[in-house]
C-alpha cells in the first residue's frame, strides 16, 4: 500500500532538489559565463558587452547594433574553446544529469520511501553528493581554459588561465557555483528527510491505517 508522507524536511528537500537541477541546467545552457570587454558599435558610440558561454555566445548585430544574436559558436564538441572547457562540460553535464534524475525520483519519494529495501533518501543523498563533486571538478577546470584563443578575442590578449583580464564573470557562473553548493546542502537535507519520514509519529499514523500523512 502506498503511504503519502509529507513533512517539512522532506518537502524542503524535494523542492530544493528540483530547484538545484533546474539551476544547473539553465546555467549550463546559458551564454552568460563570461562578459567580454566593452565594445562600441561601428555606427554609433553605444557600448555593449558580448557574452561567452561554454559552447555558446551572444553578439550584437545589425546596422546600429540593436539586435542580439545568441547561439552556439561550436558546431561540434571538438570545436569548444579549449580542452579544459571540453572536460568541464563533461563533468558539468554528468553532474546536472545526476541531479535531474534525483529531482525526478524525489517527487516519487512522497509515496515510496524505499528502493529494494534501501532508503530512497539515503540513495538520493549519496547521488547528490557525487553530483556535487562532479560539478566542483567541472567548475575548477573552467577557468583553466581562459587562455584559449576564443577567450582572448572576448577578454583581450592578457587573458590567461585563471585570469579573465578585461572580462567579468556572468550570472551563469555564479548560478552554477550556487547550485553546486546547494547540491551538497541537499545531500545533508536528505538525511533529515529520512529521519522525518521514519519517525515514531509517522509509524503510529501508518498503523492507524492512514494513507495520507502530513506532519508540518
Tab-separated table of C-alpha atoms in Angstrom:
chain	number	residue	atom	x	y	z
A	1	UNK	CA	0.000	0.000	0.000
A	2	UNK	CA	1.258	3.454	-0.917
A	3	UNK	CA	1.551	5.861	2.004
A	4	UNK	CA	1.891	9.514	1.026
A	5	UNK	CA	4.132	11.032	3.695
A	6	UNK	CA	4.699	14.783	3.724
A	7	UNK	CA	6.897	16.521	6.310
A	8	UNK	CA	8.533	19.928	6.348
A	9	UNK	CA	12.006	18.461	5.942
A	10	UNK	CA	11.084	16.014	3.187
A	11	UNK	CA	9.178	18.695	1.262
A	12	UNK	CA	12.057	21.143	1.641
A	13	UNK	CA	14.485	18.530	0.316
A	14	UNK	CA	12.216	17.717	-2.648
A	15	UNK	CA	11.709	21.348	-3.646
A	16	UNK	CA	15.389	22.212	-3.279
A	17	UNK	CA	16.397	19.143	-5.297
A	18	UNK	CA	14.182	20.272	-8.182
A	19	UNK	CA	15.391	23.885	-7.993
A	20	UNK	CA	19.060	22.842	-7.969
A	21	UNK	CA	18.627	20.615	-11.017
A	22	UNK	CA	16.925	23.391	-12.993
A	23	UNK	CA	19.513	25.975	-11.877
A	24	UNK	CA	22.396	23.826	-13.103
A	25	UNK	CA	20.654	23.037	-16.394
A	26	UNK	CA	19.897	26.708	-17.115
A	27	UNK	CA	23.425	27.759	-16.160
A	28	UNK	CA	24.965	25.062	-18.374
A	29	UNK	CA	22.965	26.211	-21.406
A	30	UNK	CA	23.442	29.944	-20.842
A	31	UNK	CA	25.985	32.016	-22.820
A	32	UNK	CA	26.481	34.382	-19.855
A	33	UNK	CA	29.516	32.733	-18.228
A	34	UNK	CA	31.934	35.468	-19.284
A	35	UNK	CA	31.131	39.069	-20.156
A	36	UNK	CA	33.632	40.490	-22.681
A	37	UNK	CA	35.244	43.913	-22.552
A	38	UNK	CA	33.005	46.863	-23.600
A	39	UNK	CA	32.821	47.450	-27.344
A	40	UNK	CA	31.341	50.248	-29.454
A	41	UNK	CA	29.096	49.832	-32.449
A	42	UNK	CA	30.560	50.779	-35.804
A	43	UNK	CA	27.733	53.250	-36.492
A	44	UNK	CA	27.245	54.963	-33.135
A	45	UNK	CA	29.098	55.081	-29.842
A	46	UNK	CA	26.742	52.832	-27.876
A	47	UNK	CA	28.772	50.343	-25.880
A	48	UNK	CA	27.830	46.738	-25.253
A	49	UNK	CA	29.468	43.662	-23.748
A	50	UNK	CA	29.363	40.378	-25.678
A	51	UNK	CA	28.972	37.227	-23.623
A	52	UNK	CA	30.628	33.837	-23.949
A	53	UNK	CA	29.403	30.550	-22.526
A	54	UNK	CA	30.782	27.040	-22.526
A	55	UNK	CA	29.617	26.412	-26.090
A	56	UNK	CA	27.520	29.461	-26.996
A	57	UNK	CA	27.860	33.222	-27.290
A	58	UNK	CA	25.823	36.431	-27.669
A	59	UNK	CA	26.779	39.291	-30.008
A	60	UNK	CA	25.019	42.417	-31.223
A	61	UNK	CA	24.244	42.579	-34.920
A	62	UNK	CA	22.528	44.940	-37.309
A	63	UNK	CA	23.296	48.324	-38.766
A	64	UNK	CA	23.010	50.043	-35.413
A	65	UNK	CA	23.810	47.031	-33.233
A	66	UNK	CA	20.300	46.880	-31.873
A	67	UNK	CA	19.794	43.167	-32.498
A	68	UNK	CA	21.243	40.393	-30.378
A	69	UNK	CA	22.355	37.116	-31.899
A	70	UNK	CA	22.784	34.236	-29.459
A	71	UNK	CA	23.679	30.693	-30.370
A	72	UNK	CA	26.380	28.043	-30.311
A	73	UNK	CA	29.800	29.057	-31.575
A	74	UNK	CA	30.918	25.417	-31.718
A	75	UNK	CA	29.416	23.199	-34.378
A	76	UNK	CA	30.910	20.104	-32.747
A	77	UNK	CA	32.211	19.138	-29.339
A	78	UNK	CA	35.808	19.268	-30.629
A	79	UNK	CA	35.293	22.935	-31.581
A	80	UNK	CA	34.686	24.039	-27.985
A	81	UNK	CA	37.112	26.780	-26.971
A	82	UNK	CA	39.657	24.600	-25.147
A	83	UNK	CA	40.320	21.101	-23.877
A	84	UNK	CA	39.708	22.327	-20.328
A	85	UNK	CA	36.254	23.566	-21.327
A	86	UNK	CA	35.507	20.271	-23.028
A	87	UNK	CA	36.393	18.427	-19.823
A	88	UNK	CA	34.417	20.955	-17.765
A	89	UNK	CA	31.373	20.397	-19.971
A	90	UNK	CA	31.572	16.635	-19.469
A	91	UNK	CA	31.779	16.932	-15.675
A	92	UNK	CA	29.079	19.617	-15.505
A	93	UNK	CA	26.774	17.663	-17.828
A	94	UNK	CA	27.258	14.476	-15.799
A	95	UNK	CA	26.561	16.290	-12.524
A	96	UNK	CA	23.491	18.015	-13.975
A	97	UNK	CA	22.175	14.708	-15.339
A	98	UNK	CA	22.510	13.048	-11.925
A	99	UNK	CA	20.749	15.989	-10.248
A	100	UNK	CA	17.962	15.797	-12.824
A	101	UNK	CA	17.436	12.093	-12.131
A	102	UNK	CA	17.378	12.728	-8.386
A	103	UNK	CA	14.862	15.556	-8.855
A	104	UNK	CA	12.521	13.150	-10.671
A	105	UNK	CA	12.970	10.470	-8.018
A	106	UNK	CA	12.389	12.996	-5.219
A	107	UNK	CA	8.838	13.576	-6.461
A	108	UNK	CA	8.041	9.880	-6.034
A	109	UNK	CA	9.612	9.912	-2.561
A	110	UNK	CA	6.317	11.321	-1.290
A	111	UNK	CA	4.770	7.911	-1.931
A	112	UNK	CA	7.704	5.488	-1.990
A	113	UNK	CA	10.325	5.796	0.723
A	114	UNK	CA	12.489	2.807	-0.213
A	115	UNK	CA	14.002	1.063	-3.233
A	116	UNK	CA	14.947	-2.610	-2.810
A	117	UNK	CA	14.699	-2.111	0.951
A	118	UNK	CA	17.139	0.807	0.777
A	119	UNK	CA	16.070	4.299	1.865
A	120	UNK	CA	15.315	6.426	-1.179
A	121	UNK	CA	16.534	9.483	0.729
A	122	UNK	CA	19.907	7.932	1.516
A	123	UNK	CA	20.370	6.793	-2.078
A	124	UNK	CA	19.444	10.206	-3.449
A	125	UNK	CA	21.618	11.961	-0.885
A	126	UNK	CA	24.603	9.888	-1.989
A	127	UNK	CA	23.878	10.674	-5.641
A	128	UNK	CA	23.604	14.391	-4.860
A	129	UNK	CA	26.969	14.322	-3.099
A	130	UNK	CA	28.504	12.606	-6.139
A	131	UNK	CA	26.873	15.173	-8.433
A	132	UNK	CA	28.273	17.952	-6.250
A	133	UNK	CA	31.777	16.543	-6.641
A	134	UNK	CA	31.359	16.277	-10.431
A	135	UNK	CA	30.151	19.876	-10.609
A	136	UNK	CA	33.003	21.075	-8.415
A	137	UNK	CA	35.607	19.451	-10.664
A	138	UNK	CA	33.942	20.981	-13.727
A	139	UNK	CA	33.878	24.451	-12.176
A	140	UNK	CA	37.553	24.163	-11.197
A	141	UNK	CA	38.525	23.220	-14.770
A	142	UNK	CA	36.502	26.023	-16.354
A	143	UNK	CA	38.851	28.961	-15.520
A	144	UNK	CA	41.843	26.907	-16.661
A	145	UNK	CA	40.578	27.425	-20.217
A	146	UNK	CA	40.606	31.225	-20.101
A	147	UNK	CA	43.873	31.332	-22.030
A	148	UNK	CA	42.298	29.947	-25.226
A	149	UNK	CA	42.152	31.935	-28.451
A	150	UNK	CA	38.371	32.210	-28.213
A	151	UNK	CA	38.520	33.784	-24.758
A	152	UNK	CA	41.304	36.241	-25.676
A	153	UNK	CA	39.104	37.537	-28.521
A	154	UNK	CA	36.471	38.431	-25.913
A	155	UNK	CA	38.678	39.356	-22.950
A	156	UNK	CA	41.837	40.775	-24.512
A	157	UNK	CA	45.319	39.423	-25.171
A	158	UNK	CA	46.162	39.465	-21.460
A	159	UNK	CA	43.650	36.703	-20.706
A	160	UNK	CA	45.298	33.600	-19.261
A	161	UNK	CA	44.298	30.542	-17.244
A	162	UNK	CA	42.542	31.723	-14.050
A	163	UNK	CA	42.945	35.331	-15.255
A	164	UNK	CA	39.976	36.724	-17.251
A	165	UNK	CA	41.725	40.062	-17.969
A	166	UNK	CA	39.067	42.526	-19.207
A	167	UNK	CA	36.215	40.056	-18.834
A	168	UNK	CA	33.989	39.647	-15.807
A	169	UNK	CA	32.080	36.612	-14.646
A	170	UNK	CA	28.445	36.441	-15.649
A	171	UNK	CA	25.409	35.298	-13.706
A	172	UNK	CA	25.539	31.777	-15.191
A	173	UNK	CA	28.860	31.046	-13.488
A	174	UNK	CA	27.537	32.202	-10.121
A	175	UNK	CA	24.345	30.203	-10.646
A	176	UNK	CA	26.446	27.095	-11.310
A	177	UNK	CA	28.510	27.707	-8.164
A	178	UNK	CA	25.357	28.307	-6.117
A	179	UNK	CA	23.812	25.133	-7.499
A	180	UNK	CA	26.969	23.217	-6.630
A	181	UNK	CA	26.811	24.353	-3.007
A	182	UNK	CA	23.074	23.654	-2.893
A	183	UNK	CA	23.698	20.107	-4.161
A	184	UNK	CA	25.817	19.404	-1.079
A	185	UNK	CA	23.135	21.013	1.077
A	186	UNK	CA	20.570	18.661	-0.479
A	187	UNK	CA	22.782	15.703	0.387
A	188	UNK	CA	22.707	16.806	4.031
A	189	UNK	CA	18.965	17.501	3.993
A	190	UNK	CA	18.272	14.039	2.584
A	191	UNK	CA	19.374	12.533	5.901
A	192	UNK	CA	16.978	14.840	7.740
A	193	UNK	CA	14.177	13.898	5.353
A	194	UNK	CA	14.835	10.228	6.101
A	195	UNK	CA	14.645	10.875	9.853
A	196	UNK	CA	11.421	12.881	9.493
A	197	UNK	CA	9.601	10.288	7.357
A	198	UNK	CA	10.595	7.349	9.566
A	199	UNK	CA	9.787	8.962	12.905
A	200	UNK	CA	7.638	7.278	15.560
A	201	UNK	CA	4.766	9.658	14.883
A	202	UNK	CA	4.718	8.639	11.205
A	203	UNK	CA	4.756	4.949	12.124
A	204	UNK	CA	1.849	5.468	14.521
A	205	UNK	CA	-0.281	7.052	11.788
A	206	UNK	CA	0.616	4.229	9.379
A	207	UNK	CA	-0.525	1.687	11.974
A	208	UNK	CA	-3.789	3.607	12.306
A	209	UNK	CA	-4.413	2.891	8.617
A	210	UNK	CA	-3.912	6.416	7.268
A	211	UNK	CA	-2.738	6.627	3.662
A	212	UNK	CA	-2.096	10.396	3.704
A	213	UNK	CA	0.239	11.522	6.458
A	214	UNK	CA	1.075	15.203	6.739
A	215	UNK	CA	3.335	16.352	9.564
A	216	UNK	CA	4.227	20.038	9.473
